[in-house]
CSV table of C-alpha atoms in Angstrom, one decimal:
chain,number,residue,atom,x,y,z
A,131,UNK,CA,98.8,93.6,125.4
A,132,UNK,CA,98.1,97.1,125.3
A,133,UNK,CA,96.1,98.9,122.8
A,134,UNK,CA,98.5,101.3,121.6
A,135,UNK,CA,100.5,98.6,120.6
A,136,UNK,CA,97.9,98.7,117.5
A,137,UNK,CA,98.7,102.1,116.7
A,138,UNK,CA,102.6,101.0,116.4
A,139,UNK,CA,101.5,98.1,114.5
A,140,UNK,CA,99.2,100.2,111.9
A,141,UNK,CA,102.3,102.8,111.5
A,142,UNK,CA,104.9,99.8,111.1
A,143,UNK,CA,101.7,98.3,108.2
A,144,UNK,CA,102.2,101.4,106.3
A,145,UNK,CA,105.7,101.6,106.6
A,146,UNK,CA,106.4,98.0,105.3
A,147,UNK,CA,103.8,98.5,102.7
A,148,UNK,CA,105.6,102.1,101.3
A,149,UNK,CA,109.6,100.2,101.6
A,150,UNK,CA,108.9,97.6,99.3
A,151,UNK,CA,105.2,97.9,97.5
A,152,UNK,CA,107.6,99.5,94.8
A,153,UNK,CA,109.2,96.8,93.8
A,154,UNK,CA,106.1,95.7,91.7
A,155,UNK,CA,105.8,98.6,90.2
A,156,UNK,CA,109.1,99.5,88.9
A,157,UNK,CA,108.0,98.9,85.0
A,158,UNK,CA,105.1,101.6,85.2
A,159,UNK,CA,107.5,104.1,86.7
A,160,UNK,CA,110.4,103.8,84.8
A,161,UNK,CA,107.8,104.1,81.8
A,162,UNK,CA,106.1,107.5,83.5
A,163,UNK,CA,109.6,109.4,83.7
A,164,UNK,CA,111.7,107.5,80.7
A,165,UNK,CA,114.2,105.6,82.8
A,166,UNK,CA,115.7,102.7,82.5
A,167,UNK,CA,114.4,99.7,84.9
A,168,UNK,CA,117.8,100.0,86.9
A,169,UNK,CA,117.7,104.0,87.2
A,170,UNK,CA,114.2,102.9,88.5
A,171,UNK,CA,115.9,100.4,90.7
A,172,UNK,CA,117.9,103.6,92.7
A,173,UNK,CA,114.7,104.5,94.4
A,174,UNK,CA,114.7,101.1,96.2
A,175,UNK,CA,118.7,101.7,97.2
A,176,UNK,CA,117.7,105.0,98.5
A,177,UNK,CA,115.3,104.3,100.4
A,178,UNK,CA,117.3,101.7,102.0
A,179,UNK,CA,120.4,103.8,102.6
A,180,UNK,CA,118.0,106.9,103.7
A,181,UNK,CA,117.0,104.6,106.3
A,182,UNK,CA,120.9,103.5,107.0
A,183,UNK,CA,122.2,106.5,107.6
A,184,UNK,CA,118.9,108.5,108.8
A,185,UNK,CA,117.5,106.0,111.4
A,186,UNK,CA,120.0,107.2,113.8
A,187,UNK,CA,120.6,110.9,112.7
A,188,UNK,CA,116.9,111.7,113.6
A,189,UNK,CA,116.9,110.0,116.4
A,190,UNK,CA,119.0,111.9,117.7
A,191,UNK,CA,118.0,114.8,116.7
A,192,UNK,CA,115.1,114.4,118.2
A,193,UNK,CA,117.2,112.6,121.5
A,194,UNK,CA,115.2,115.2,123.4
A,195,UNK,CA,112.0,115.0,122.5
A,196,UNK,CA,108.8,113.2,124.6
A,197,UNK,CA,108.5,109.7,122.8
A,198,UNK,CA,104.5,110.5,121.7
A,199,UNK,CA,105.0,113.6,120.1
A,200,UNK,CA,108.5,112.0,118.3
A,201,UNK,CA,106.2,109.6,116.9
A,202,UNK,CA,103.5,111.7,115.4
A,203,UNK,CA,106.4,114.0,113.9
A,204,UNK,CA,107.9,110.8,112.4
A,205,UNK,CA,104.4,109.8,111.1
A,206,UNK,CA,103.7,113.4,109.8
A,207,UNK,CA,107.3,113.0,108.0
A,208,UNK,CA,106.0,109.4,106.7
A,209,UNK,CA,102.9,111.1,105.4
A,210,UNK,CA,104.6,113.8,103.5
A,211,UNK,CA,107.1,111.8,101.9
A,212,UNK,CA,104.5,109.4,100.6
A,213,UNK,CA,102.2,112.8,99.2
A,214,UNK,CA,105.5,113.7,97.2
A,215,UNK,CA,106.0,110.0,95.8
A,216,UNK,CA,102.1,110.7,94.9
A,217,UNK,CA,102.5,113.7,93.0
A,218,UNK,CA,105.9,113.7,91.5
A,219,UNK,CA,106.4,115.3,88.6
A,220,UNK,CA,110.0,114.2,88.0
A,221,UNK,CA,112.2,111.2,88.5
A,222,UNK,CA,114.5,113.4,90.9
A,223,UNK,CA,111.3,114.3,93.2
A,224,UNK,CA,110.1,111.2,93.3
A,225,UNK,CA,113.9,109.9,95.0
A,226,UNK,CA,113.2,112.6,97.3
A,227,UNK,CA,110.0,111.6,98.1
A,228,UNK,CA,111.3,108.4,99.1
A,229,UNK,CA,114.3,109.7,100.5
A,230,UNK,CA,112.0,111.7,102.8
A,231,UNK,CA,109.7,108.6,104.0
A,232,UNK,CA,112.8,106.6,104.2
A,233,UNK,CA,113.9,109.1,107.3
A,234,UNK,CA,110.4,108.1,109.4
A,235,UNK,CA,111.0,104.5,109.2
A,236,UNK,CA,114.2,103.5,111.2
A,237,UNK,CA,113.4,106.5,114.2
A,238,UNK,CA,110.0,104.9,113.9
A,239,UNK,CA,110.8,101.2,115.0
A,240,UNK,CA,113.2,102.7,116.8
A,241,UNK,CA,111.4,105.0,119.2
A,242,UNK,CA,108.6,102.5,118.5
A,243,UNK,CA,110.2,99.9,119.9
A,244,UNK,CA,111.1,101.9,123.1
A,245,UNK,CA,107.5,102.5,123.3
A,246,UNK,CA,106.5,99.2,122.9
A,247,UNK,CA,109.0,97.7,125.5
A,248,UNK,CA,107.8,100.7,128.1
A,249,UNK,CA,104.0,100.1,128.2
A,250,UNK,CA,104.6,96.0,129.0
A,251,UNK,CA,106.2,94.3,132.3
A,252,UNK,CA,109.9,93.2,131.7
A,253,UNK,CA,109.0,89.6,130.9
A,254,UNK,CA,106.9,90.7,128.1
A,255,UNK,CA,108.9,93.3,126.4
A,256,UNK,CA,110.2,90.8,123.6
A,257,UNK,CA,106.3,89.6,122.8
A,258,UNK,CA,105.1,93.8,122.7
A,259,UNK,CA,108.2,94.4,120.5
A,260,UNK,CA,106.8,91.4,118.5
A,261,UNK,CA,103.7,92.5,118.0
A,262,UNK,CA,104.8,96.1,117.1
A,263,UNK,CA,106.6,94.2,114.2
A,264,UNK,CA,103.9,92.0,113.2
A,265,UNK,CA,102.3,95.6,111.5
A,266,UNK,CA,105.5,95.0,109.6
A,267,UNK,CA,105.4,91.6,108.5
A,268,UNK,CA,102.0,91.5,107.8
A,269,UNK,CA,102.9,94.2,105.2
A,270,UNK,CA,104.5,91.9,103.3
A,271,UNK,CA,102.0,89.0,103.3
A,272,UNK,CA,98.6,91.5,102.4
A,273,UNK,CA,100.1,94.8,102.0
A,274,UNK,CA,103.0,94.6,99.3
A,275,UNK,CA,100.5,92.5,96.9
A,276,UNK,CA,97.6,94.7,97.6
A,277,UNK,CA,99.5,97.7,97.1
A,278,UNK,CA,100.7,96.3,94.0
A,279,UNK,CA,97.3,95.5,92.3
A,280,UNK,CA,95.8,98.7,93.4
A,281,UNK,CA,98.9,100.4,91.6
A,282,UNK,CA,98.3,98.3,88.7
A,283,UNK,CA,94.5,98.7,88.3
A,284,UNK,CA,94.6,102.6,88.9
A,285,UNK,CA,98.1,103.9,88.6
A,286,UNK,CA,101.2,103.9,90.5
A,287,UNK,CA,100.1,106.8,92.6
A,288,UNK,CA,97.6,105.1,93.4
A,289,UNK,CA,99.2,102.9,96.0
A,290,UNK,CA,101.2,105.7,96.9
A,291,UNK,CA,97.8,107.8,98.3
A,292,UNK,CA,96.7,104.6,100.0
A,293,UNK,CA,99.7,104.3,102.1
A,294,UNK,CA,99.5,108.2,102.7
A,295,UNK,CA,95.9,107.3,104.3
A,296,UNK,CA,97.5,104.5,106.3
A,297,UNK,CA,100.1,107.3,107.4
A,298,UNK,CA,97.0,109.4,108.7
A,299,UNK,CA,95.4,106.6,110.6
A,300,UNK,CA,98.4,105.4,112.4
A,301,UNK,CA,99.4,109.4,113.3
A,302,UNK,CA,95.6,109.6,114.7
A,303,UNK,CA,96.2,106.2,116.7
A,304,UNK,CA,99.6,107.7,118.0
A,305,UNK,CA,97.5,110.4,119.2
A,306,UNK,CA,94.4,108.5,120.6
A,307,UNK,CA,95.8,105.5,122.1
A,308,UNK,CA,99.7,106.0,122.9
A,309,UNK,CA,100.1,107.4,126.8
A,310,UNK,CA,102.4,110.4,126.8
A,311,UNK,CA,105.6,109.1,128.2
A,312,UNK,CA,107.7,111.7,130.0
A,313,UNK,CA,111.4,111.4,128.3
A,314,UNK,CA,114.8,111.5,130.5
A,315,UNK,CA,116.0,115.2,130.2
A,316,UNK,CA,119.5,114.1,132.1
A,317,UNK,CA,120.3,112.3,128.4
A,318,UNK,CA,121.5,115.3,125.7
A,319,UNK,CA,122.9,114.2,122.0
A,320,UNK,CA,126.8,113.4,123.5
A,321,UNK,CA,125.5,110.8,126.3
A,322,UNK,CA,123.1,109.3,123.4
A,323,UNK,CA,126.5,108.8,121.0
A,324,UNK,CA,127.9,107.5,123.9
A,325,UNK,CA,126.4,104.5,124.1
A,326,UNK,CA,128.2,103.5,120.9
A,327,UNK,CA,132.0,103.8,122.6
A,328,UNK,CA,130.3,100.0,124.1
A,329,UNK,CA,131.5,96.8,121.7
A,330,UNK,CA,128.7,95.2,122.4
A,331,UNK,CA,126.1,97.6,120.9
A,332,UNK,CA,128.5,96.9,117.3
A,333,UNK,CA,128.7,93.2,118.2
A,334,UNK,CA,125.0,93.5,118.2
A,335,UNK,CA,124.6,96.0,115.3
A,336,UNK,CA,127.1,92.9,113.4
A,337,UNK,CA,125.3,90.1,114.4
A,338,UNK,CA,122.3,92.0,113.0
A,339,UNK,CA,123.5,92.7,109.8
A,340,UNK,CA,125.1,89.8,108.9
A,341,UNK,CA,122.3,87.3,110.3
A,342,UNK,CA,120.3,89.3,108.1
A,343,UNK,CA,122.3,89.7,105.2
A,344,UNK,CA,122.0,85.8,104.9
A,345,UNK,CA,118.4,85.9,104.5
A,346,UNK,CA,118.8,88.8,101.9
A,347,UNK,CA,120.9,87.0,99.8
A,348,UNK,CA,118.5,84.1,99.3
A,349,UNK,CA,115.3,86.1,99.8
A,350,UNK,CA,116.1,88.9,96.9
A,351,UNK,CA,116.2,86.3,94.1
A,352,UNK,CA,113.1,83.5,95.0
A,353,UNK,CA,111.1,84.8,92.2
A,354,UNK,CA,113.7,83.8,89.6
A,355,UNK,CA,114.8,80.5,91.6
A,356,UNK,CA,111.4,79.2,91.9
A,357,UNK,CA,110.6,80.0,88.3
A,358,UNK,CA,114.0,78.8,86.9
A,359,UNK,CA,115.1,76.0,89.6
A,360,UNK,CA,112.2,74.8,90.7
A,361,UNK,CA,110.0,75.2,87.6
A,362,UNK,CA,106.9,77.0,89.1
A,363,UNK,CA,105.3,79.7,86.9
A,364,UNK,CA,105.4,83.0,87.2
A,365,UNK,CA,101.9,83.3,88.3
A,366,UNK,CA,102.3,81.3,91.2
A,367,UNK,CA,105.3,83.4,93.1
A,368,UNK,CA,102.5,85.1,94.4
A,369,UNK,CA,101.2,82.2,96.5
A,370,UNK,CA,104.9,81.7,97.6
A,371,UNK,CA,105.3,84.6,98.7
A,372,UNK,CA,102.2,84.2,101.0
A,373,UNK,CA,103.6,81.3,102.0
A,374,UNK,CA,106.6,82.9,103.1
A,375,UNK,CA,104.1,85.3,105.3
A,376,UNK,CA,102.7,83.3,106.9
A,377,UNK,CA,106.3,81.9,108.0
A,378,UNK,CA,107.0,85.6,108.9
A,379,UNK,CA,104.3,86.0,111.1
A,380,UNK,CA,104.4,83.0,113.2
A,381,UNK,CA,108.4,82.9,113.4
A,382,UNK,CA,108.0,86.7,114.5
A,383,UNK,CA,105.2,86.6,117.7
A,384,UNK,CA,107.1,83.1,118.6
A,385,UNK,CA,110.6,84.8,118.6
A,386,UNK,CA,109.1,87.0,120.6
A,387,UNK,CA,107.9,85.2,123.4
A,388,UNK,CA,110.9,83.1,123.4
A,389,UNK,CA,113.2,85.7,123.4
A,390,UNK,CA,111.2,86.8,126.9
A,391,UNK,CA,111.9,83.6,128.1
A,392,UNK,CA,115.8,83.5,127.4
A,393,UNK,CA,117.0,85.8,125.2
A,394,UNK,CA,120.6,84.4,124.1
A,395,UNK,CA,119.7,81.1,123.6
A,396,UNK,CA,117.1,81.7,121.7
A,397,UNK,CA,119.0,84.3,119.4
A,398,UNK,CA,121.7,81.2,119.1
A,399,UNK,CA,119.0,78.5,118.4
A,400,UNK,CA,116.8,81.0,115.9
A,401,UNK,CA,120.4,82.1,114.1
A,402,UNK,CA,121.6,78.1,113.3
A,403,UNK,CA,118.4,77.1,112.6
A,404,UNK,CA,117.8,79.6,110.1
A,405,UNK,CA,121.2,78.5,108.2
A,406,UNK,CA,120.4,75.0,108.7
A,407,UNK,CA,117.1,75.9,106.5
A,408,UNK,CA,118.9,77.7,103.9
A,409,UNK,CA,121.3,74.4,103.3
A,410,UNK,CA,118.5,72.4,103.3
A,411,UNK,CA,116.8,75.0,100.3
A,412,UNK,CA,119.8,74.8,98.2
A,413,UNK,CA,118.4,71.2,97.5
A,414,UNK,CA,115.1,71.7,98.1
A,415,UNK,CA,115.0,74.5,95.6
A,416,UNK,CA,114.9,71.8,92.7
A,417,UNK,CA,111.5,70.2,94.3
A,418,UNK,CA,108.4,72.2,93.6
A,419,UNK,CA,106.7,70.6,96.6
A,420,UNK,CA,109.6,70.9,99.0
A,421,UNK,CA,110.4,74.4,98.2
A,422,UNK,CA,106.6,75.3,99.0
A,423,UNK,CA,107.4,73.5,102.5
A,424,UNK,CA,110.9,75.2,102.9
A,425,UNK,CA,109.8,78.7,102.1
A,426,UNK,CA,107.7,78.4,105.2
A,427,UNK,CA,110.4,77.1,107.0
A,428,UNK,CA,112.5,80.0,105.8
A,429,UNK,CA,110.2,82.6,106.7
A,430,UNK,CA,110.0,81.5,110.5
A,431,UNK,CA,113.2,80.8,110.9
A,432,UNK,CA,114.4,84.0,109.2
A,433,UNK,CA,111.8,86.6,111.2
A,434,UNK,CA,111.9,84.8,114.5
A,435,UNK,CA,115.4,86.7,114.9
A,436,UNK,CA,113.9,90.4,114.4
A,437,UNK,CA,112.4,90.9,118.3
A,438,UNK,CA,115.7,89.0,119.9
A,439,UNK,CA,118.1,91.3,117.8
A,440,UNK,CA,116.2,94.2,118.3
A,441,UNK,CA,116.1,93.1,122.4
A,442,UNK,CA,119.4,93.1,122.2
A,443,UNK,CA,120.0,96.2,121.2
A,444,UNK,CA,118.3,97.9,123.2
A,445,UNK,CA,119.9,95.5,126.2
A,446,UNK,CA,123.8,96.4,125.3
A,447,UNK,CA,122.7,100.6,124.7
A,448,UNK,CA,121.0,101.2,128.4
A,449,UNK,CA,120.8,105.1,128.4
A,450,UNK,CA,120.3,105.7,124.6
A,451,UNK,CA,118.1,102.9,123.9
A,452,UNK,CA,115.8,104.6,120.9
A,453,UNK,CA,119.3,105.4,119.4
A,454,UNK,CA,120.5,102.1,119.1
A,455,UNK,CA,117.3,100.8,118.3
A,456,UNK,CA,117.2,102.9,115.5
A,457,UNK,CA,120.7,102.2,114.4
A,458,UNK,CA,119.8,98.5,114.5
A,459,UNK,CA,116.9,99.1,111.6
A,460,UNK,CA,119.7,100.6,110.1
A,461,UNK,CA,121.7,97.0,110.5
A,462,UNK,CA,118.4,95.6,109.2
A,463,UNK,CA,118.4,97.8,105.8
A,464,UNK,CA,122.1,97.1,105.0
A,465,UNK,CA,121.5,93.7,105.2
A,466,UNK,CA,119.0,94.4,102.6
A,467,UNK,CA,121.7,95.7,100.7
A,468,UNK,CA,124.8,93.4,101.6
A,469,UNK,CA,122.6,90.8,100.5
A,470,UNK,CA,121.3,91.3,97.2
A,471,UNK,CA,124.6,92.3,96.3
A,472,UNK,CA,126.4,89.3,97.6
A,473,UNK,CA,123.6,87.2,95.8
A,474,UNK,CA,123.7,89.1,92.8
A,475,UNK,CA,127.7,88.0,92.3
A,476,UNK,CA,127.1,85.0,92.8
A,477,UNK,CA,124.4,84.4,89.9
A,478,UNK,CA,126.5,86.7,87.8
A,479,UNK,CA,130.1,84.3,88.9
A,480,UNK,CA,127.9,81.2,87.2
A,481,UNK,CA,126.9,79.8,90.9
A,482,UNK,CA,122.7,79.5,90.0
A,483,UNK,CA,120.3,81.0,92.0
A,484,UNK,CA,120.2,78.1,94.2
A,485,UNK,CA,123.7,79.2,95.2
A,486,UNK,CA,122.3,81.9,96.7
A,487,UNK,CA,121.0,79.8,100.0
A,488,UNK,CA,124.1,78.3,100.5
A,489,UNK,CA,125.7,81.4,100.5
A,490,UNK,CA,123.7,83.0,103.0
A,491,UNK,CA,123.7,80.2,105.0
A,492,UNK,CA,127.8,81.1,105.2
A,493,UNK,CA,126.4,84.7,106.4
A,494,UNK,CA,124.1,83.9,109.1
A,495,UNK,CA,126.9,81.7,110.4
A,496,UNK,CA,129.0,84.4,110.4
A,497,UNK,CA,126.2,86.2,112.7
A,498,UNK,CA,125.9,83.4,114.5
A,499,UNK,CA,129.7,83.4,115.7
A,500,UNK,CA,129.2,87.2,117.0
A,501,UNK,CA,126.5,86.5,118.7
A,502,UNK,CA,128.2,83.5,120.7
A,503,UNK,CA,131.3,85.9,121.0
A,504,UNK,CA,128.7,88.6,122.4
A,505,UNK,CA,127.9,85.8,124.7
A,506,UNK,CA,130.6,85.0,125.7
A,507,UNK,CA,131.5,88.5,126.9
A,508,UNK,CA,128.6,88.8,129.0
A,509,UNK,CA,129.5,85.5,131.1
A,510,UNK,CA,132.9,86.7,131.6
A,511,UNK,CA,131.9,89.7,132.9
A,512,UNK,CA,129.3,88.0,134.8
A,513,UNK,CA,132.3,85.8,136.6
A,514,UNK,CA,134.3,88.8,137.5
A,515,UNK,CA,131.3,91.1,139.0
A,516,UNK,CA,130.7,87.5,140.7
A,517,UNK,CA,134.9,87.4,141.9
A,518,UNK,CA,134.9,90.8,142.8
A,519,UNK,CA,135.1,91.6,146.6
């Protein structure tokens, strides 16, 4: 694989890291600015809406733009947003601060991802896509729980800083290593929004957000269902969590090179095994032993989907593929959201946290069924090009 895909990766490291390294740290911020833990709570949702409705707004913006020096912009934008998180004197900055970053990180993977799939033959473009995301998954396996414990042995701004210097690397490896790819100057903003006139770039921005949605809804509440179902301590969600990154990383490169090989069947085979794991964790959530197993089960099934989804996109949006792609990390963030809140009725409706794999089992079904519909489509439009004097 090429060697710019490391730059991509590094940049996708930091932004991982800066999404979610908050989460841990919500106590010592709402304590900084006087807020309660839910006020504190916002900066996660906007984030995750910044990226919702900014992912495809920047890109494009910057439709227009050469893909190298889009990048380093989107990088420069990461790095500032990050220096305001770090120096915030108020509550309100500090949204904005995140607000800010929260703009870099669905144009990045999504002009990334264009990137990535340019620099490899066609066979391969899955695996580089993969590998691109790998940056991001790793993020949650070393730097989510390093960020934390530097932000709890030094400050909250600490980990902030950190990611800012991550920011910095990944701009200078953008600059070193990615080849300056000339952009199509016949596309303009219109032919870019045009692409979404097509059902099957919303079938695949659906099948997206509900696949993810499902893994959401169980994935936002494992701390308090291993610690209340399946009786582990507190302590050892850490170790969990690892466990589920190590399922994220192997589920993602092999989704990858499956997808390569056949794209659609393996979206179909990822999707239904990933609900069959979540039934199988509903019961497995009461076993300390077989949750451990399952987690790791749920982490490759879940992340094996990311590079065939995001293939996808960029399959059904030819013309204005950094658009979609973009748009699709905005699929990928209101899953986030769509999933937490799904979950969070149904431990507040008396279901249990266990309740909550079951439920997004139902979910990822539901993006199962659009993707077979998406399918579907494509043969029959296969039969009449086929019919077609």
């Amino acid at each position: 694989m090429p060697v710019a895909l490391l730059a991509l990766a590094i940049g996708a490291f930091g932004i991982g890291t800066t999404e979610f390294v908050i989460m841990g740290l919500l106590p010592e911020v709402a304590a900084t600015y006087s807020v309660s833990i839910p006020t504190a709570g916002l900066l996660i949702s906007g984030y995750a809406l910044g990226v919702v409705f900014g992912a495809p707004l920047l890109t494009a913006i910057g439709s227009r733009w050469p893909r190298k020096p889009m990048l380093v912009g989107l990088m420069g934008l990461f790095v500032l947003g990050n220096v305001l998180c770090a120096v915030a004197l108020s509550y309100e900055l500090l949204l904005v601060g995140r607000i800010v970053t929260s703009l870099s990180h669905g144009a990045f993977f999504g002009v990334g991802s264009v990137v990535a799939a340019s620099l490899v033959a066609p066979a391969r473009q899955a695996s580089a896509i993969a590998l691109m995301f790998t940056g991001l998954t790793l993020a949650n396996v070393l730097g989510v729980p390093l960020g934390t414990a530097l932000g709890h042995a030094f400050g909250w701004r600490s980990a902030f800083w950190a990611v800012s210097v991550l920011g910095v690397i990944a701009m200078a490896g953008v600059v070193a290593l990615v080849p300056a790819i000339a952009k199509d100057t016949t596309t303009n903003l219109r032919h870019e929004l045009a692409v979404f006139r097509r059902p099957q770039v919303w079938l695949a921005l659906a099948m997206t957000t509900f696949g993810f949605a499902g893994i959401f809804t169980s994935f936002t509440y494992i701390a308090p269902m291993m610690t209340e179902v399946a009786g582990f301590s507190p302590g050892m969600v850490t170790w969990l969590l690892v466990l589920f990154g190590v399922g994220v990383v192997a589920g993602n490169l092999f989704g990858g090179k499956a997808a390569d090989k056949a794209l659609m069947p393996s979206l179909y085979a990822f999707l239904a095994a990933l609900a069959v794991v979540l039934v199988i964790f509903t019961f497995t959530a009461h076993s300390q032993v077989l949750a451990a197993i399952t987690i790791v089960a749920f982490g490759a099934a879940g992340f094996a989907t990311i590079a065939p989804l995001q293939i996808r996109a960029l399959a059904k949006a030819e013309g204005a593929p950094a658009l979609a792609s973009a748009a699709n990390i905005g699929a990928f963030n209101l899953a986030n959201a769509i999933g937490a809140w799904v979950g969070g009725l149904a431990i507040d409706g008396g279901l249990g946290y266990a309740s909550t794999n079951w439920i997004g089992a139902l979910l990822v079904l539901v993006g199962l069924g659009v993707a077979l519909y998406s399918g579907r489509l494509d043969r029959t439009r296969e039969k009449v090009l086929v019919q077609s004097p």
